[in-house]
Coordinates of C-alpha atoms in Angstrom, one line a residue:
Chain A
G203 CA -2.7 -9.9 10.2
Q204 CA -4.0 -6.4 10.2
Q205 CA -3.3 -4.5 13.4
L206 CA -4.8 -1.1 12.4
N207 CA -8.4 -0.2 13.0
Q208 CA -9.5 2.5 10.5
S209 CA -12.8 4.3 10.7
P210 CA -15.2 5.1 9.4
Q211 CA -15.5 2.5 6.7
S212 CA -17.2 4.9 4.4
M213 CA -18.4 8.5 4.2
F214 CA -21.0 10.2 2.1
I215 CA -20.5 13.9 2.2
Q216 CA -21.5 17.0 0.3
E217 CA -19.1 19.1 -1.6
G218 CA -17.6 21.7 0.7
E219 CA -17.8 19.7 3.8
D220 CA -14.9 18.6 5.9
V221 CA -13.9 15.0 6.2
S222 CA -12.2 13.3 9.2
M223 CA -11.0 9.7 9.5
N224 CA -8.6 8.0 11.9
C225 CA -6.6 4.9 12.6
T226 CA -5.9 3.3 16.0
S227 CA -3.9 0.4 17.1
S228 CA -2.7 -1.4 20.2
S229 CA 0.8 -1.3 18.9
I230 CA 3.3 1.6 18.8
F231 CA 4.4 2.9 15.4
N232 CA 7.5 4.8 14.2
T233 CA 5.8 6.2 11.1
W234 CA 2.3 6.9 10.0
L235 CA 1.5 7.3 6.3
W236 CA -1.7 8.2 4.6
Y237 CA -2.5 7.1 1.0
K238 CA -5.3 7.7 -1.5
Q239 CA -6.3 5.1 -4.0
D240 CA -8.4 6.0 -7.1
P241 CA -10.2 3.2 -9.0
G242 CA -7.8 1.3 -11.2
E243 CA -4.7 2.9 -9.7
G244 CA -2.1 2.2 -7.1
P245 CA -2.1 4.0 -3.8
V246 CA -0.6 7.5 -3.8
L247 CA 1.2 8.8 -0.8
L248 CA -0.5 11.9 0.6
I249 CA 1.2 12.6 3.9
A250 CA 4.1 11.1 6.0
L251 CA 4.4 11.5 9.8
Y252 CA 7.5 10.6 11.8
K253 CA 7.2 12.1 15.3
A254 CA 4.6 11.8 18.0
G255 CA 2.4 14.9 18.1
E256 CA 3.5 15.9 14.6
L257 CA 0.9 17.8 12.6
T258 CA 1.5 18.1 8.9
S259 CA -0.5 19.7 6.1
N260 CA -0.6 19.1 2.4
G261 CA -2.9 21.6 0.8
R262 CA -6.4 20.8 2.1
L263 CA -5.2 17.7 3.9
T264 CA -4.0 17.7 7.5
A265 CA -2.8 14.7 9.4
Q266 CA -1.5 14.1 12.9
F267 CA 0.7 11.5 14.6
G268 CA -0.9 10.7 17.9
I269 CA 1.0 11.5 21.1
T270 CA 0.7 7.8 22.2
R271 CA 2.1 6.7 18.8
K272 CA -0.8 4.3 18.5
D273 CA -3.1 6.5 16.4
S274 CA -3.3 9.0 13.6
F275 CA -6.0 11.0 11.9
L276 CA -6.5 12.7 8.5
N277 CA -8.7 15.7 7.8
I278 CA -9.8 16.9 4.4
S279 CA -11.2 20.4 4.4
A280 CA -13.7 21.9 2.0
S281 CA -14.1 18.6 0.0
I282 CA -14.3 18.7 -3.8
P283 CA -15.4 16.0 -6.2
S284 CA -11.9 14.8 -6.9
D285 CA -11.5 13.8 -3.2
V286 CA -13.5 10.7 -4.0
G287 CA -11.5 7.6 -3.5
I288 CA -10.3 5.2 -0.8
Y289 CA -8.0 6.5 1.9
F290 CA -5.7 4.1 3.7
C291 CA -3.6 4.7 6.7
A292 CA -0.4 2.7 7.1
G293 CA 2.0 2.4 10.0
Q294 CA 5.5 1.1 10.4
L295 CA 6.0 -0.8 13.6
T296 CA 8.8 0.1 16.0
T297 CA 9.8 -3.6 16.0
D298 CA 10.3 -3.8 12.3
S299 CA 13.6 -2.5 10.8
W300 CA 12.8 -3.3 7.2
G301 CA 10.1 -0.8 7.0
K302 CA 7.2 -3.1 6.4
L303 CA 3.9 -1.4 6.6
Q304 CA 0.6 -2.4 8.2
F305 CA -2.4 -1.1 6.4
G306 CA -5.8 -0.1 7.6
A307 CA -9.0 -1.4 5.9
G308 CA -9.6 1.9 4.2
T309 CA -12.2 4.7 4.2
Q310 CA -14.3 5.1 1.1
V311 CA -15.1 8.8 0.5
V312 CA -18.0 9.7 -1.7
V313 CA -18.6 13.4 -2.4
T314 CA -21.9 14.6 -3.8
P315 CA -22.4 18.0 -5.4
Chain B
S299 CA 9.4 9.9 -5.0
A300 CA 9.9 7.4 -7.8
V301 CA 8.3 6.4 -11.1
I302 CA 7.2 2.8 -11.0
S303 CA 5.8 0.8 -13.9
Q304 CA 4.2 -2.6 -13.9
K305 CA 3.6 -5.1 -16.7
P306 CA 1.1 -6.3 -17.6
S307 CA -1.4 -3.8 -16.4
R308 CA -4.1 -6.5 -16.5
D309 CA -4.5 -10.1 -17.6
I310 CA -7.1 -12.8 -17.8
C311 CA -5.6 -16.2 -17.2
Q312 CA -6.8 -19.8 -17.1
R313 CA -6.7 -22.0 -14.0
G314 CA -3.5 -23.9 -13.6
T315 CA -1.3 -21.5 -15.6
S316 CA 1.3 -19.1 -14.3
L317 CA 1.8 -15.3 -14.8
T318 CA 4.9 -13.3 -14.2
I319 CA 4.5 -9.6 -13.3
Q320 CA 7.3 -7.2 -13.8
C321 CA 8.1 -4.1 -11.7
Q322 CA 10.5 -1.5 -13.0
V323 CA 11.7 1.6 -11.1
D324 CA 13.4 4.7 -12.5
S325 CA 16.0 4.9 -9.7
Q326 CA 17.9 2.5 -7.6
V327 CA 16.1 1.3 -4.5
T328 CA 17.1 -0.9 -1.6
M329 CA 13.8 -2.5 -0.9
M330 CA 10.9 -3.6 -3.0
F331 CA 7.7 -5.1 -1.7
W332 CA 4.9 -7.1 -3.4
Y333 CA 1.3 -6.7 -2.2
R334 CA -2.0 -8.4 -3.0
Q335 CA -5.2 -6.4 -2.9
Q336 CA -8.3 -8.6 -3.2
P337 CA -11.5 -6.9 -4.5
G338 CA -12.8 -4.3 -2.1
Q339 CA -10.1 -5.1 0.4
S340 CA -6.9 -3.5 1.8
L341 CA -3.4 -4.3 0.9
T342 CA -1.7 -7.5 2.2
L343 CA 2.1 -7.8 2.0
I344 CA 3.2 -10.9 0.1
A345 CA 7.0 -10.6 0.4
T346 CA 9.9 -8.2 0.7
A347 CA 12.5 -8.4 -2.0
N348 CA 16.0 -7.2 -1.4
Q349 CA 18.6 -7.2 -4.1
G350 CA 21.1 -10.0 -3.9
S351 CA 19.1 -12.1 -1.4
E352 CA 16.2 -14.4 -1.2
A353 CA 12.8 -12.7 -0.8
T354 CA 11.2 -12.9 2.7
Y355 CA 7.6 -14.1 2.6
E356 CA 4.8 -13.2 5.0
S357 CA 2.7 -15.7 6.8
G358 CA 0.4 -17.5 4.4
F359 CA 2.5 -16.9 1.3
V360 CA 5.1 -19.4 0.1
I361 CA 7.9 -19.3 -2.5
D362 CA 6.6 -22.2 -4.6
K363 CA 3.3 -20.3 -5.2
F364 CA 4.8 -16.7 -5.5
P365 CA 8.4 -17.0 -6.6
I366 CA 10.1 -13.6 -6.7
S367 CA 13.3 -12.4 -8.5
R368 CA 15.3 -9.3 -7.7
P369 CA 18.2 -9.3 -10.2
N370 CA 19.2 -5.6 -9.7
L371 CA 18.3 -2.4 -7.8
T372 CA 15.6 -1.3 -10.3
F373 CA 13.7 -4.4 -11.2
S374 CA 11.8 -7.3 -9.7
T375 CA 9.3 -9.9 -10.8
L376 CA 6.5 -11.8 -9.0
T377 CA 5.2 -15.0 -10.5
V378 CA 1.7 -16.3 -9.5
S379 CA 2.0 -20.0 -10.1
N380 CA -0.6 -22.7 -10.7
M381 CA -3.3 -20.1 -10.6
S382 CA -6.9 -20.6 -9.2
P383 CA -9.8 -18.2 -9.2
E384 CA -8.9 -17.3 -5.6
D385 CA -5.8 -15.6 -7.0
S386 CA -7.9 -13.0 -8.8
S387 CA -6.6 -9.8 -7.3
I388 CA -4.7 -6.7 -7.9
Y389 CA -0.9 -7.2 -7.4
L390 CA 1.1 -4.1 -6.5
C391 CA 4.8 -3.5 -6.2
S392 CA 6.1 -0.8 -4.0
V393 CA 9.6 0.6 -3.3
R394 CA 11.3 2.2 -0.4
L395 CA 13.8 4.8 -1.5
Q396 CA 17.3 4.8 -0.2
G397 CA 17.6 6.8 3.0
A398 CA 16.2 6.9 6.5
T399 CA 12.5 7.3 5.8
Y400 CA 9.9 4.5 5.6
E401 CA 7.8 6.0 2.8
Q402 CA 6.7 3.5 0.2
Y403 CA 5.7 4.4 -3.4
F404 CA 3.4 2.1 -5.3
G405 CA 3.2 1.0 -8.9
P406 CA -0.1 1.2 -10.8
G407 CA -0.9 -2.5 -10.1
T408 CA -1.6 -5.6 -12.2
R409 CA -5.2 -6.7 -12.3
L410 CA -5.4 -10.4 -12.6
T411 CA -8.5 -12.4 -13.3
V412 CA -8.3 -16.2 -13.2
T413 CA -11.0 -18.2 -15.0

């Protein structure tokens, strides 16, 4: 079953505001991935993290791999209407060599003008 | 990354019938995965499909219900057998590119409604 706790479940923000979401687990992960899913589409990979403490940016997105390897967060700065969607964290367990991913429940982001 | 296509993109099927979903990738990949995403929910892994071997199913999913084929390094199919309304979901394939990273890239999904 799902081992990742993703929060918040949803966020209603105004355009221009920053957004922050995180995932935590009791398990240790080798890899953290952040995806965005638009309605009617498959998830799109936003950021991949491979080392504890790693901080990676992709445009207005910034994500960090927690030092304990049990958590990760994603920040979106200066939100715009196209940031609307569902954001999923995903982690690859240290005990899994095939690269199977565990997914969080998702964070629904709604941006109002 | 990779370009992944799925067919059909959506379908409405009757209870008791079967549907085969195709996943095509534009490059050779070692590992392909099939997921189910129920309405408003996260992604649940159904099985991992390696070329040349039987698919490996996750707990709660069985081969008789979700047979998978992986005939080559760019193609896989998932069949949803003897469908019931509870099988109404989005079915997604993903691929892990050859190499050391664990990034997975997803197809657009197949939206299945069972009546």
